[in-house]
Short mmCIF file of C-alpha atoms in Angstrom, two decimals:
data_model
loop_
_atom_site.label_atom_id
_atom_site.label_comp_id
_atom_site.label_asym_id
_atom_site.label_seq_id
_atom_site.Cartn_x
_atom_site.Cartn_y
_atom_site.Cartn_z
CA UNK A 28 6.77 22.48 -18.15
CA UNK A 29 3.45 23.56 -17.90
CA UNK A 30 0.97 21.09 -17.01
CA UNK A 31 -2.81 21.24 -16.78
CA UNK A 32 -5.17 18.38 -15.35
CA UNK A 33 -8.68 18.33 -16.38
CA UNK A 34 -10.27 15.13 -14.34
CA UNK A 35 -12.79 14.65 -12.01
CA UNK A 36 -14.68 17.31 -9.49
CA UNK A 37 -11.85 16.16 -6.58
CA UNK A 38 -14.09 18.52 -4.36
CA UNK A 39 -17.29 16.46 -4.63
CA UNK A 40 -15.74 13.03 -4.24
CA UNK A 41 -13.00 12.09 -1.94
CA UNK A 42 -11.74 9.43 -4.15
CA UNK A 43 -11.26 12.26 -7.02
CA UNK A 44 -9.43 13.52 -4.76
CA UNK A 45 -7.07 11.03 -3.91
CA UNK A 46 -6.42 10.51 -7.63
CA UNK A 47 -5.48 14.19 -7.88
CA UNK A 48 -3.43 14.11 -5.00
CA UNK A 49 -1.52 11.24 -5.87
CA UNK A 50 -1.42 12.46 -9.48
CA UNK A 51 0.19 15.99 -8.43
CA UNK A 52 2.88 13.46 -6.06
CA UNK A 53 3.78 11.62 -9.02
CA UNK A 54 4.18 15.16 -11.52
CA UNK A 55 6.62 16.12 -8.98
CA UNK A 56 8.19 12.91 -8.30
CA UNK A 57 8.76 12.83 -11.82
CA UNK A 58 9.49 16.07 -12.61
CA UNK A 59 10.49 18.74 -9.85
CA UNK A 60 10.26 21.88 -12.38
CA UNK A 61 6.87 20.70 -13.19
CA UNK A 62 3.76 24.02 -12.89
CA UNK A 63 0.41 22.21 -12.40
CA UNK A 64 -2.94 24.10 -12.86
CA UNK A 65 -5.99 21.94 -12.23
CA UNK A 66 -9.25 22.73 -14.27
CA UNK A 67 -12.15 23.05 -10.67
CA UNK A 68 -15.55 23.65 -10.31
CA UNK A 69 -14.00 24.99 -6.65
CA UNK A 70 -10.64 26.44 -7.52
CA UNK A 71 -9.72 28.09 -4.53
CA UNK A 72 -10.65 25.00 -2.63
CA UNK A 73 -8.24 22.77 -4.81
CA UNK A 74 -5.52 25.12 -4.10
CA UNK A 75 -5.96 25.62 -0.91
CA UNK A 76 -5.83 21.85 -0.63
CA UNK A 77 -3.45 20.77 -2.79
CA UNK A 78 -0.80 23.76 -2.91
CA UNK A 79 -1.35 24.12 -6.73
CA UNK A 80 -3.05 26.69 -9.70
CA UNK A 81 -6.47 25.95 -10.31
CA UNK A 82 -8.74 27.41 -13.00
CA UNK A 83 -12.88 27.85 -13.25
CA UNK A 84 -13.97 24.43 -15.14
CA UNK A 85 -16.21 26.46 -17.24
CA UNK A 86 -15.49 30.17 -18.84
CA UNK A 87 -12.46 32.18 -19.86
CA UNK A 88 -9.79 31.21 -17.16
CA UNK A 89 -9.56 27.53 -18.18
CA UNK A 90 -9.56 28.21 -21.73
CA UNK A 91 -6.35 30.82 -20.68
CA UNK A 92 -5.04 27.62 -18.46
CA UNK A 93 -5.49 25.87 -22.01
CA UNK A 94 -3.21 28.22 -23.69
CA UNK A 95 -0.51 28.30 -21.93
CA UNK A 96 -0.22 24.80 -20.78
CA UNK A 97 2.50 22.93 -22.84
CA UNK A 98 0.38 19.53 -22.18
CA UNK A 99 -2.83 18.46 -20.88
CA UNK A 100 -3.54 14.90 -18.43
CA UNK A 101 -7.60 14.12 -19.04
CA UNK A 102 -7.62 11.68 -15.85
CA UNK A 103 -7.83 9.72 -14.07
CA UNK A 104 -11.55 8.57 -12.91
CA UNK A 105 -13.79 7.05 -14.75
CA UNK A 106 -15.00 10.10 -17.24
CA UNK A 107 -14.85 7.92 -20.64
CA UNK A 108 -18.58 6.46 -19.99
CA UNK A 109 -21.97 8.13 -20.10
CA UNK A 110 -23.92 6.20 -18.03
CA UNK A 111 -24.09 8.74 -15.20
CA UNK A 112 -25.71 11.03 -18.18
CA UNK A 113 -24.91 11.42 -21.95
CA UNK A 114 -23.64 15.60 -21.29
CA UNK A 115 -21.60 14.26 -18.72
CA UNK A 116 -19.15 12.37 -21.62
CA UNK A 117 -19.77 15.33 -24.06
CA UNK A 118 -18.87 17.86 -21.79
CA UNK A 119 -15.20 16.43 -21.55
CA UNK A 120 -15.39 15.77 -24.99
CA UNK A 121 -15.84 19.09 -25.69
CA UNK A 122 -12.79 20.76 -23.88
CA UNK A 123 -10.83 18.08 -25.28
CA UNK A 124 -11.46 18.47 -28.34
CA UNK A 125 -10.79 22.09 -28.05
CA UNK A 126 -7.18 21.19 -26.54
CA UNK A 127 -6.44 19.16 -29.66
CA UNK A 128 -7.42 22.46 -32.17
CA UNK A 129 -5.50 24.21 -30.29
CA UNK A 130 -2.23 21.63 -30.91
CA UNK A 131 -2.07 21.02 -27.66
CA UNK A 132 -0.58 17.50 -26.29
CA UNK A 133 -3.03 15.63 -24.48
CA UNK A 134 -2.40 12.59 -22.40
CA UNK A 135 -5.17 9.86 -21.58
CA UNK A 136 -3.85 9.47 -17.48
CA UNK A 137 -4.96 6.76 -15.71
CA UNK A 138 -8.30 6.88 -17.31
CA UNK A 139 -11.49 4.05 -16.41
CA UNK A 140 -13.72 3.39 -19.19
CA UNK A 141 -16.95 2.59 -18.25
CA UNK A 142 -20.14 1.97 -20.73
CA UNK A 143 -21.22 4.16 -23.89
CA UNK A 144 -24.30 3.86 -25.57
CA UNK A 145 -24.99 5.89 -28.82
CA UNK A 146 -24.04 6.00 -32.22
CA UNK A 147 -22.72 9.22 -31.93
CA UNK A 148 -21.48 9.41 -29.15
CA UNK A 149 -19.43 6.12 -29.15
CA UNK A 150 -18.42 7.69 -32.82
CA UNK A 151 -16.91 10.99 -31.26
CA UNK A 152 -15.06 9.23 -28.20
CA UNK A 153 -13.23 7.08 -30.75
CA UNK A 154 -12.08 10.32 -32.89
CA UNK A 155 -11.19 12.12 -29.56
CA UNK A 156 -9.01 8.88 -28.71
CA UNK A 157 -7.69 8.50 -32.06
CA UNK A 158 -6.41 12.15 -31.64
CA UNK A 159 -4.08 11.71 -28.23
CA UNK A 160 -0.54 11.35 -27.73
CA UNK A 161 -0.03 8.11 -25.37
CA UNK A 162 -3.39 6.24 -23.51
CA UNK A 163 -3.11 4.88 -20.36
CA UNK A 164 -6.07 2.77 -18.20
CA UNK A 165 -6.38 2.01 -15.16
CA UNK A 166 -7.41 -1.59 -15.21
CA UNK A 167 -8.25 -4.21 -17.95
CA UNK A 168 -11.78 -4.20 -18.57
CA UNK A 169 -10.99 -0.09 -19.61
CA UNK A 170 -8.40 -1.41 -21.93
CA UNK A 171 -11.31 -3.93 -23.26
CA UNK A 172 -13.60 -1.19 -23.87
CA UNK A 173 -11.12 1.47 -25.27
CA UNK A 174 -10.37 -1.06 -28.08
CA UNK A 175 -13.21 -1.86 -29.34
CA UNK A 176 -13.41 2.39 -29.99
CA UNK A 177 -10.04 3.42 -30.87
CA UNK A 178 -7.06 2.02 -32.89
CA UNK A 179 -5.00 4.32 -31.57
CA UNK A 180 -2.16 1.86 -28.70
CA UNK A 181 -2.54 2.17 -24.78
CA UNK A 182 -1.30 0.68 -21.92
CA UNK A 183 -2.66 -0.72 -18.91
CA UNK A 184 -1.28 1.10 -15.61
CA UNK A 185 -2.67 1.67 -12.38
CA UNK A 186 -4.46 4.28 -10.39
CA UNK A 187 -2.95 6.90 -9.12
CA UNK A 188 -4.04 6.68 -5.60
CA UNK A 189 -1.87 3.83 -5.22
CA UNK A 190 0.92 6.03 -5.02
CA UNK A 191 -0.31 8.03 -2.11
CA UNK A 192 1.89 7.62 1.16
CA UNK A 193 -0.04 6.72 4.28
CA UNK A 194 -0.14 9.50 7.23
CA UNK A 195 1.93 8.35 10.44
CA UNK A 196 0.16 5.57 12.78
CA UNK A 197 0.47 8.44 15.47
CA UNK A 198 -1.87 11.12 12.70
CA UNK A 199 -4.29 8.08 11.75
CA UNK A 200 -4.70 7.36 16.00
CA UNK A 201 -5.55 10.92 16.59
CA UNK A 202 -8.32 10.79 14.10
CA UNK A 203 -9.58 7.63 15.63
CA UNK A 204 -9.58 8.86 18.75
CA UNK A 205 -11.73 12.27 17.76
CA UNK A 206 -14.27 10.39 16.37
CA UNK A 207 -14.93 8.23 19.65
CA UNK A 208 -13.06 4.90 18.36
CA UNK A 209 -11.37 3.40 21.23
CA UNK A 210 -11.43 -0.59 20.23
CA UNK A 211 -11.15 -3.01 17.04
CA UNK A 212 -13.19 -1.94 14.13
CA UNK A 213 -14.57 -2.42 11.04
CA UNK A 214 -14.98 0.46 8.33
CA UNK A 215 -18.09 0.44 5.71
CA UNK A 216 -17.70 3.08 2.92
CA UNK A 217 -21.15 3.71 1.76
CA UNK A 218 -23.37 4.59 -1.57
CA UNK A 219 -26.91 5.22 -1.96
CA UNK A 220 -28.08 2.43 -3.75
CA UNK A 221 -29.36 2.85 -7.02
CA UNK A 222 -28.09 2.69 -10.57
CA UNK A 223 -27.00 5.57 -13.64
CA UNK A 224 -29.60 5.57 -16.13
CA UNK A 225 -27.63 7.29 -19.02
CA UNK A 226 -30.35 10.40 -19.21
CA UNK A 227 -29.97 13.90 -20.45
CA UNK A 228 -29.93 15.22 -16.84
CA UNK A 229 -27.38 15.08 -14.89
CA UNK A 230 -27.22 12.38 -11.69
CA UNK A 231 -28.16 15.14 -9.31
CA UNK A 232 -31.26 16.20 -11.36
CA UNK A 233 -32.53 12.96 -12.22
CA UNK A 234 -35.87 12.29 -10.34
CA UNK A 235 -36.18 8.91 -7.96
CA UNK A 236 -39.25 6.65 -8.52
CA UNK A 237 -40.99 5.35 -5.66
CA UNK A 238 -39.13 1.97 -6.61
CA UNK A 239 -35.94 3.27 -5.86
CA UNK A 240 -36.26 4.74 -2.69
CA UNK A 241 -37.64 1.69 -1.39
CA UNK A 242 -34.71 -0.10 -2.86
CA UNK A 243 -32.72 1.92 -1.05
CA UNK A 244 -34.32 1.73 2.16
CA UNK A 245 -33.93 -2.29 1.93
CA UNK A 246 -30.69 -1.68 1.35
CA UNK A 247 -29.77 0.89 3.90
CA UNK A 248 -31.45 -1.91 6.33
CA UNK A 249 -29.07 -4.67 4.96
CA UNK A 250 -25.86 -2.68 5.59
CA UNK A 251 -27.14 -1.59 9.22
CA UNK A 252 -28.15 -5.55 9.66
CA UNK A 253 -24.14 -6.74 8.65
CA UNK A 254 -23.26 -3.91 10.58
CA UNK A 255 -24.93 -5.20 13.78
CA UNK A 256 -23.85 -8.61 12.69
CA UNK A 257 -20.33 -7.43 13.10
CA UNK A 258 -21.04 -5.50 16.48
CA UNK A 259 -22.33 -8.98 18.17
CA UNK A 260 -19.79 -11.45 16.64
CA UNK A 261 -16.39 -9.94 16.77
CA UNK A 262 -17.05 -7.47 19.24
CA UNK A 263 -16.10 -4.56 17.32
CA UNK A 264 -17.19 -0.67 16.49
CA UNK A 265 -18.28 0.03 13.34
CA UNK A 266 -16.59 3.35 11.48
CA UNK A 267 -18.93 4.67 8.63
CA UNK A 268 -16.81 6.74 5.57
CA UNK A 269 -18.79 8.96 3.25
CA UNK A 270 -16.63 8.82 0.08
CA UNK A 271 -18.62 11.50 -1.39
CA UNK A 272 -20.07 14.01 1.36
CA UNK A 273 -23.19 15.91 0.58
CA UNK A 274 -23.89 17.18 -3.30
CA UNK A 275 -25.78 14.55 -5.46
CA UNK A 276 -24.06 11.74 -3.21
CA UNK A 277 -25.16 12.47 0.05
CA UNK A 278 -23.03 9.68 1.14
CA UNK A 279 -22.95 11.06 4.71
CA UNK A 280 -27.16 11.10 4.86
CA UNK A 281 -26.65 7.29 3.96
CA UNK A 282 -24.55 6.85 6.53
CA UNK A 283 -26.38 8.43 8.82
CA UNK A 284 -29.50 6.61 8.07
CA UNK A 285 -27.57 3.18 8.77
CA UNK A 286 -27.28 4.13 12.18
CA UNK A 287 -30.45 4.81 12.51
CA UNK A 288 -31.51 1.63 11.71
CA UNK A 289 -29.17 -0.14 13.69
CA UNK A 290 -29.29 -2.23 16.88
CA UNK A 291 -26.23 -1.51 18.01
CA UNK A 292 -26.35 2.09 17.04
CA UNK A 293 -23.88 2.87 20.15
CA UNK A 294 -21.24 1.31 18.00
CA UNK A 295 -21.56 3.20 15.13
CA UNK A 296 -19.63 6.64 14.41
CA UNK A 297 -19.25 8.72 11.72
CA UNK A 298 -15.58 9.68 10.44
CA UNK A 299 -15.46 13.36 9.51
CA UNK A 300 -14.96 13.98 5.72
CA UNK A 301 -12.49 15.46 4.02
CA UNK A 302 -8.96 14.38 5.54
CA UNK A 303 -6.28 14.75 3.69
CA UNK A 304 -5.82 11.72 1.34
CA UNK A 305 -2.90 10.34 3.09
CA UNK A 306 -4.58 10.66 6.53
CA UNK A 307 -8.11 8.87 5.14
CA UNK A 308 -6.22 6.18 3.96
CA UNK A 309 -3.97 5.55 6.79
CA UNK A 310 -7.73 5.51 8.90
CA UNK A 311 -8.79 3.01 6.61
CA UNK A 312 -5.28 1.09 6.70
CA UNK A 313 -6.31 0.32 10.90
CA UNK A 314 -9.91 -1.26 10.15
CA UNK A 315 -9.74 -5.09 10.92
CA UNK A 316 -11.95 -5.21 7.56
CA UNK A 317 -13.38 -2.71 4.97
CA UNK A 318 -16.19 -3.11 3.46
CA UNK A 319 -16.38 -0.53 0.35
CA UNK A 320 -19.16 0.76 -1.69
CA UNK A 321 -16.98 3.10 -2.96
CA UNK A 322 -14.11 2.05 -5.37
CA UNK A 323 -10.95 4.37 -3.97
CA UNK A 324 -12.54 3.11 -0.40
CA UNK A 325 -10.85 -0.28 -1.61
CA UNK A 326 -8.06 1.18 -3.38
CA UNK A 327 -6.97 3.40 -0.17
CA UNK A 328 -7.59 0.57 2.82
CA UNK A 329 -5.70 -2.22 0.38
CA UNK A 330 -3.11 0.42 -0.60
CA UNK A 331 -2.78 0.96 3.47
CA UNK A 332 -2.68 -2.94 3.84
CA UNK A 333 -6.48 -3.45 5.11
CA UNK A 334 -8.58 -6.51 4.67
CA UNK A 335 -11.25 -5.37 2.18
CA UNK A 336 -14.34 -7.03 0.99
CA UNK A 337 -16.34 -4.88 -2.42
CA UNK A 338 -19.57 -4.04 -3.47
CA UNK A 339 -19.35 -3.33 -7.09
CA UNK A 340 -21.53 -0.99 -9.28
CA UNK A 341 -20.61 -0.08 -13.03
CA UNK A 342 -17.53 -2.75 -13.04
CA UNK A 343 -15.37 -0.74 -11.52
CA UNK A 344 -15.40 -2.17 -8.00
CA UNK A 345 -15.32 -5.96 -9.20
CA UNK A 346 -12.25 -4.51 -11.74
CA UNK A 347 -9.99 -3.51 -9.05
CA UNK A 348 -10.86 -7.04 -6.55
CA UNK A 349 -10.17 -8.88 -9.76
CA UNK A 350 -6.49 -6.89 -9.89
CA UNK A 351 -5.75 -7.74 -6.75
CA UNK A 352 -6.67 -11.40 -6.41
CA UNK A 353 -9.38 -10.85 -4.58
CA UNK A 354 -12.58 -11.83 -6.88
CA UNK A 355 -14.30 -13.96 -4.77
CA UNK A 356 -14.79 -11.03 -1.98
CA UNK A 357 -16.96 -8.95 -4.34
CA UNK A 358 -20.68 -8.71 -5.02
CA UNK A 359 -22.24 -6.90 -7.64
CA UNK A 360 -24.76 -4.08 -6.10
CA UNK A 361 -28.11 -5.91 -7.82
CA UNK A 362 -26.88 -9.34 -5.73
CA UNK A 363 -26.83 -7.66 -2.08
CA UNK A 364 -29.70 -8.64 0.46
CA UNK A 365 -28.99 -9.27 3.92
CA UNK A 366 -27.88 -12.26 4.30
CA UNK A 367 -25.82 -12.02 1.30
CA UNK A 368 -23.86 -8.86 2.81
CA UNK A 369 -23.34 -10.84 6.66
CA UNK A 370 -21.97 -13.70 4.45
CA UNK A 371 -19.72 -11.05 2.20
CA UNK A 372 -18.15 -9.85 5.43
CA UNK A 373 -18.10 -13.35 7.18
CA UNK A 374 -15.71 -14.68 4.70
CA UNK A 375 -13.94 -11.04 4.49
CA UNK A 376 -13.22 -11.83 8.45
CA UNK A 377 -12.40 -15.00 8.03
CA UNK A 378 -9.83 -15.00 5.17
CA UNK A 379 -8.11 -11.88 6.53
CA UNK A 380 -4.48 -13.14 6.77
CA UNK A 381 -4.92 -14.82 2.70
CA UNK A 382 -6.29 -11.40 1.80
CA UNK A 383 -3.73 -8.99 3.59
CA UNK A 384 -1.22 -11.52 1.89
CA UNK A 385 -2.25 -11.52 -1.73
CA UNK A 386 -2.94 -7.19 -1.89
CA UNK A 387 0.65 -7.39 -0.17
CA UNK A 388 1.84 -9.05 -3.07
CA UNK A 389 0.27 -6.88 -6.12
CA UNK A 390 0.96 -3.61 -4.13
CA UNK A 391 4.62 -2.57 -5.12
CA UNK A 392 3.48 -3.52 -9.14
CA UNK A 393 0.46 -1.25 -8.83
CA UNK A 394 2.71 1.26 -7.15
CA UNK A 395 5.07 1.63 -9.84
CA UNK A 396 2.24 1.30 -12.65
CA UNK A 397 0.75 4.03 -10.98
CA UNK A 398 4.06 6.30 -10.99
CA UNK A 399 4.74 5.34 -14.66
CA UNK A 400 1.66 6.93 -15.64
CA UNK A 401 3.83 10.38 -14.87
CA UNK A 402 7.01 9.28 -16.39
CA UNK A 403 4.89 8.59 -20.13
CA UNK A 404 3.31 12.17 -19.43
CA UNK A 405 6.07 14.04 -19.05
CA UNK A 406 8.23 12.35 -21.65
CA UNK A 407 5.26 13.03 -23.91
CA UNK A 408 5.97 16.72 -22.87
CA UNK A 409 9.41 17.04 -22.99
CA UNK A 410 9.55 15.81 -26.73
CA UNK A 411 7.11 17.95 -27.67
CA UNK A 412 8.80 21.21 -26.12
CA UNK A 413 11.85 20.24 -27.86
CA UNK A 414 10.09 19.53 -31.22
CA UNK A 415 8.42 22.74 -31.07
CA UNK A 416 12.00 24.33 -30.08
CA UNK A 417 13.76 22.73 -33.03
CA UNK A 418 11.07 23.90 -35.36
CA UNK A 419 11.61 27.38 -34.37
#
């Protein structure tokens, strides 16, 4: 079966691309004979990485991809919203759309629905829904969204990072241990602050008002403050994670402009980007606490068995702490100062044990949710191959 996964830019986001990888584990989990091609804006990058095809995003080879593939997985990440910008949800629409004239099976996987403003684009989402084989979300509040647009049924799952394995203790030391960790520590996954305004440009072309960037210098000065707070209370380094290096994100310039700002910049340091999945998560599976910015930050470290305290921005970080229990260790972006951050990961230190215990307890559920996103997929494919074999 032929198999083609148009989702996120993995390449730009290193939580993108621990949905891919775990969504490629679970294809061949669930189906050994399975060919994957991947629709990239970097295709010989997401081979090299991930050991399968990839196509161009845009121009003739994905539309070839297209052809040939017997079904299509539009997931996971959050791609049904345009707040990041309105072409941003028309340009899936688009391909997808193009997948169903062409007859062509096409799976909702894992997907996150976030907000959509517009007439018409809240009218063409629903007709692109209405269109597809099976729907699965990620979390509730998706499911909440999707059916207020679409009548067609869906099911709640789980992400599929969740089904990524851990590296070794050993790999995840070694990492440590190049990066100058040698004690207890504490990982933050940063974000520049600021919020999607739902333009016609693009995130990385939008321009930043003077407001902003002094937003996001008061914020950069609250992180490095908890940071410090951490350094002289527990005792313990401080390991900074740029979910999304460079690009629009520049989640590695944040970082490094915590540091600067710092007391206790000697305790900082600055984990190289792009490990494999499994290796990134078994890092963040050793912090004595995470605090994430980033949404798959908290979905790795608690998938690894990490304390983890969120910062949530578009729902999607205060989604996955309400999943796991965990609702009272989340604060929305617009609510962090300061003192409100040292207090976040206060009671995140504190309640360690409770927290370790209750992610213990969803984990195997959100495991197999996460796998069972697959199993639909494929049995979506397999009846179609044999309808179209019968009717030949």
């Amino acid at each position: 079966m032929r198999v083609l996964i148009w989702g996120s830019d993995s390449w730009a986001n290193q939580g993108d691309d621990a949905i891919l990888a775990g969504t490629i584990a679970s294809l061949r989990s669930a189906g050994p004979q399975v060919e994957i091609t991947v629709a990239s804006a970097c295709p010989q990058w997401t081979e090299r990485r991930h050991g399968v095809r990839a196509a161009r995003r845009v121009g003739a080879t994905v539309v070839a991809a297209l052809w040939r593939a017997d079904i299509v997985l539009w997931g996971g990440g959050q791609m049904l919203q345009n707040e990041s910008s309105k072409p941003f949800l028309w340009f899936h629409l688009t391909f997808i759309s193009l997948a169903l004239a062409l007859r062509k099976p096409v799976v909702c996987y894992a997907q996150g629905a976030g907000e959509i403003s517009g007439r018409f684009s809240r009218w063409w989402t629903a007709k692109v829904l209405n269109g597809l084989t099976p729907i699965t979300v990620r979390d509730e509040p998706s499911a909440g969204r999707l059916a207020e647009l679409c009548t067609r049924p869906f099911q709640v799952t789980a992400d599929p990072s969740f089904v990524l394995e851990p590296a070794t203790p050993d790999e995840a030391g070694a990492v440590l241990r190049s990066t100058g960790i040698a004690r207890h520590f504490i990982a933050i996954a940063v974000r520049r602050w600021g919020h999607y305004r739902g333009g016609w440009l693009p995130v990385r072309w939008q321009r930043r008002t003077g407001s902003d960037s002094e937003q996001h210098d008061r914020f950069c000065a609250a992180v490095a403050g908890a940071a410090d707070a951490a350094v002289e209370r527990w005792g313990v380094d401080v390991l900074l994670v740029a979910m999304c290096p460079g690009g629009d994100q520049g989640d590695d310039a944040v970082a490094a402009q915590v540091v600067t700002q710092m007391r206790h910049p000697e305790a900082a340091y600055l984990l190289a980007p792009w490990l494999a999945p499994g290796v990134l998560k078994a890092v963040l599976g050793r912090a004595e606490l995470v605090l994430a910015m980033r949404t798959h930050a908290a979905m790795l470290a608690a998938g690894a068995g990490a304390p983890v305290v969120s910062i949530s921005y578009q729902g999607k970080g205060r989604a996955l702490m309400e999943r796991l229990g965990l609702e009272g260790f989340v604060r929305t972006i617009e609510e962090v100062d300061g003192a409100s951050l040292v207090r976040l990961i206060e009671a995140g230190w504190e309640n360690r044990p409770s927290i370790r215990a209750r992610t213990a307890r969803m984990l195997p559920e959100l495991r197999r949710l996460a796998r069972l996103n697959a199993e639909i997929a494929l049995k979506v494919g397999q009846r179609c191959a044999s309808a179209a074999t019968t009717g030949r």
